[in-house]
Amino acid sequence: MTPETNGAGQWPLWEVFTQPPGGKPHEHAGSVHAPDAEVAMQNARDVYTRRGEAVSLWVVPSVAIVASAPGDAGPFFDPGNDKPYRHPQFYKTPRGIKVF
């Protein structure tokens, strides 16, 4: 195994994010294999911007991305009960507004 390849003989995986025109936020477009950030950027440009649908690119090593686990869905994303000001329970709905 060389520094620029993984155990399977492939270059490291990079995640590609593209920004559409009009100031919209970056979106995950896909992945590319590359030995370094410069080549990853070139590969991403060649693969994901052929039709001019992006004005900006980000490439991030896949190993640098940390994600929550599906089992964390409940406790991780539930609102904290120690901060009642974050709940809409104190908001009074004006008359004439239909409440769902």
PDB file of C-alpha atoms in Angstrom:
ATOM      1  CA  MET A   1       0.000   0.000   0.000  1.00  0.00           C
ATOM      2  CA  THR A   2       1.478   3.348  -1.038  1.00  0.00           C
ATOM      3  CA  PRO A   3       0.589   6.672   0.616  1.00  0.00           C
ATOM      4  CA  GLU A   4      -1.524   7.719  -2.357  1.00  0.00           C
ATOM      5  CA  THR A   5      -3.619   4.544  -2.566  1.00  0.00           C
ATOM      6  CA  ASN A   6      -5.853   2.638  -0.206  1.00  0.00           C
ATOM      7  CA  GLY A   7      -5.566  -1.075   0.529  1.00  0.00           C
ATOM      8  CA  ALA A   8      -7.464  -1.946  -2.662  1.00  0.00           C
ATOM      9  CA  GLY A   9      -4.967  -0.080  -4.854  1.00  0.00           C
ATOM     10  CA  GLN A  10      -7.302   2.865  -5.499  1.00  0.00           C
ATOM     11  CA  TRP A  11      -6.738   6.527  -4.860  1.00  0.00           C
ATOM     12  CA  PRO A  12      -8.593   8.061  -1.899  1.00  0.00           C
ATOM     13  CA  LEU A  13     -12.240   8.985  -2.342  1.00  0.00           C
ATOM     14  CA  TRP A  14     -13.230  12.674  -2.428  1.00  0.00           C
ATOM     15  CA  GLU A  15     -16.778  13.996  -2.057  1.00  0.00           C
ATOM     16  CA  VAL A  16     -17.748  16.704  -4.559  1.00  0.00           C
ATOM     17  CA  PHE A  17     -20.095  19.610  -3.827  1.00  0.00           C
ATOM     18  CA  THR A  18     -21.258  21.968  -6.582  1.00  0.00           C
ATOM     19  CA  GLN A  19     -22.896  25.371  -6.346  1.00  0.00           C
ATOM     20  CA  PRO A  20     -25.548  26.136  -8.968  1.00  0.00           C
ATOM     21  CA  PRO A  21     -25.738  29.636 -10.475  1.00  0.00           C
ATOM     22  CA  GLY A  22     -27.731  32.295  -8.678  1.00  0.00           C
ATOM     23  CA  GLY A  23     -26.097  32.048  -5.258  1.00  0.00           C
ATOM     24  CA  LYS A  24     -27.840  28.828  -4.270  1.00  0.00           C
ATOM     25  CA  PRO A  25     -26.131  26.673  -1.603  1.00  0.00           C
ATOM     26  CA  HIS A  26     -23.620  23.959  -2.482  1.00  0.00           C
ATOM     27  CA  GLU A  27     -25.103  20.492  -3.045  1.00  0.00           C
ATOM     28  CA  HIS A  28     -23.478  17.065  -2.941  1.00  0.00           C
ATOM     29  CA  ALA A  29     -22.903  16.034  -6.550  1.00  0.00           C
ATOM     30  CA  GLY A  30     -21.009  12.774  -6.146  1.00  0.00           C
ATOM     31  CA  SER A  31     -17.537  11.361  -5.573  1.00  0.00           C
ATOM     32  CA  VAL A  32     -14.215  11.088  -7.392  1.00  0.00           C
ATOM     33  CA  HIS A  33     -10.997   9.177  -6.752  1.00  0.00           C
ATOM     34  CA  ALA A  34      -7.802  11.249  -6.756  1.00  0.00           C
ATOM     35  CA  PRO A  35      -4.339  11.216  -5.141  1.00  0.00           C
ATOM     36  CA  ASP A  36      -4.593  14.811  -3.851  1.00  0.00           C
ATOM     37  CA  ALA A  37      -6.896  17.839  -3.644  1.00  0.00           C
ATOM     38  CA  GLU A  38      -5.642  19.421  -6.866  1.00  0.00           C
ATOM     39  CA  VAL A  39      -6.326  16.329  -8.968  1.00  0.00           C
ATOM     40  CA  ALA A  40      -9.646  15.818  -7.151  1.00  0.00           C
ATOM     41  CA  MET A  41     -10.660  19.349  -8.148  1.00  0.00           C
ATOM     42  CA  GLN A  42      -9.693  18.704 -11.785  1.00  0.00           C
ATOM     43  CA  ASN A  43     -11.557  15.382 -11.854  1.00  0.00           C
ATOM     44  CA  ALA A  44     -14.615  16.986 -10.248  1.00  0.00           C
ATOM     45  CA  ARG A  45     -14.545  19.812 -12.790  1.00  0.00           C
ATOM     46  CA  ASP A  46     -14.328  17.336 -15.674  1.00  0.00           C
ATOM     47  CA  VAL A  47     -17.128  15.113 -14.357  1.00  0.00           C
ATOM     48  CA  TYR A  48     -19.607  17.485 -12.694  1.00  0.00           C
ATOM     49  CA  THR A  49     -19.369  20.808 -14.572  1.00  0.00           C
ATOM     50  CA  ARG A  50     -19.505  19.746 -18.217  1.00  0.00           C
ATOM     51  CA  ARG A  51     -22.826  21.465 -18.893  1.00  0.00           C
ATOM     52  CA  GLY A  52     -22.044  24.706 -17.090  1.00  0.00           C
ATOM     53  CA  GLU A  53     -24.457  23.951 -14.262  1.00  0.00           C
ATOM     54  CA  ALA A  54     -22.001  24.926 -11.488  1.00  0.00           C
ATOM     55  CA  VAL A  55     -20.196  28.123 -10.581  1.00  0.00           C
ATOM     56  CA  SER A  56     -18.197  26.746  -7.629  1.00  0.00           C
ATOM     57  CA  LEU A  57     -16.754  23.383  -6.552  1.00  0.00           C
ATOM     58  CA  TRP A  58     -15.742  21.964  -3.195  1.00  0.00           C
ATOM     59  CA  VAL A  59     -13.851  18.685  -2.797  1.00  0.00           C
ATOM     60  CA  VAL A  60     -13.532  17.065   0.627  1.00  0.00           C
ATOM     61  CA  PRO A  61     -11.762  13.822   1.546  1.00  0.00           C
ATOM     62  CA  SER A  62     -14.443  11.263   2.379  1.00  0.00           C
ATOM     63  CA  VAL A  63     -12.575  10.248   5.527  1.00  0.00           C
ATOM     64  CA  ALA A  64     -12.949  13.831   6.840  1.00  0.00           C
ATOM     65  CA  ILE A  65     -16.760  13.712   6.817  1.00  0.00           C
ATOM     66  CA  VAL A  66     -18.420  12.794  10.093  1.00  0.00           C
ATOM     67  CA  ALA A  67     -22.093  11.832  10.116  1.00  0.00           C
ATOM     68  CA  SER A  68     -24.667  10.896  12.712  1.00  0.00           C
ATOM     69  CA  ALA A  69     -25.792   7.286  12.938  1.00  0.00           C
ATOM     70  CA  PRO A  70     -29.387   6.283  12.112  1.00  0.00           C
ATOM     71  CA  GLY A  71     -29.774   5.028  15.690  1.00  0.00           C
ATOM     72  CA  ASP A  72     -29.104   8.552  16.978  1.00  0.00           C
ATOM     73  CA  ALA A  73     -32.195   9.958  15.265  1.00  0.00           C
ATOM     74  CA  GLY A  74     -34.312  10.255  18.415  1.00  0.00           C
ATOM     75  CA  PRO A  75     -32.029  11.607  21.134  1.00  0.00           C
ATOM     76  CA  PHE A  76     -29.669  13.463  18.815  1.00  0.00           C
ATOM     77  CA  PHE A  77     -32.315  15.499  16.985  1.00  0.00           C
ATOM     78  CA  ASP A  78     -34.980  15.883  19.686  1.00  0.00           C
ATOM     79  CA  PRO A  79     -35.255  19.461  20.954  1.00  0.00           C
ATOM     80  CA  GLY A  80     -33.833  20.154  24.372  1.00  0.00           C
ATOM     81  CA  ASN A  81     -36.453  20.503  27.095  1.00  0.00           C
ATOM     82  CA  ASP A  82     -34.078  22.682  29.090  1.00  0.00           C
ATOM     83  CA  LYS A  83     -34.652  25.569  26.646  1.00  0.00           C
ATOM     84  CA  PRO A  84     -38.398  26.230  26.613  1.00  0.00           C
ATOM     85  CA  TYR A  85     -37.928  29.470  24.689  1.00  0.00           C
ATOM     86  CA  ARG A  86     -37.216  27.357  21.603  1.00  0.00           C
ATOM     87  CA  HIS A  87     -40.700  25.838  21.657  1.00  0.00           C
ATOM     88  CA  PRO A  88     -43.646  27.702  20.111  1.00  0.00           C
ATOM     89  CA  GLN A  89     -45.875  27.100  23.146  1.00  0.00           C
ATOM     90  CA  PHE A  90     -45.828  30.780  24.146  1.00  0.00           C
ATOM     91  CA  TYR A  91     -46.996  32.037  20.762  1.00  0.00           C
ATOM     92  CA  LYS A  92     -50.615  33.085  20.541  1.00  0.00           C
ATOM     93  CA  THR A  93     -52.199  32.562  17.121  1.00  0.00           C
ATOM     94  CA  PRO A  94     -53.997  35.703  15.922  1.00  0.00           C
ATOM     95  CA  ARG A  95     -57.726  35.464  15.299  1.00  0.00           C
ATOM     96  CA  GLY A  96     -58.588  34.691  11.710  1.00  0.00           C
ATOM     97  CA  ILE A  97     -55.556  32.424  11.231  1.00  0.00           C
ATOM     98  CA  LYS A  98     -56.416  28.797  10.620  1.00  0.00           C
ATOM     99  CA  VAL A  99     -54.449  26.461  12.919  1.00  0.00           C
ATOM    100  CA  PHE A 100     -53.635  23.013  11.571  1.00  0.00           C
TER     101      PHE A 100
END
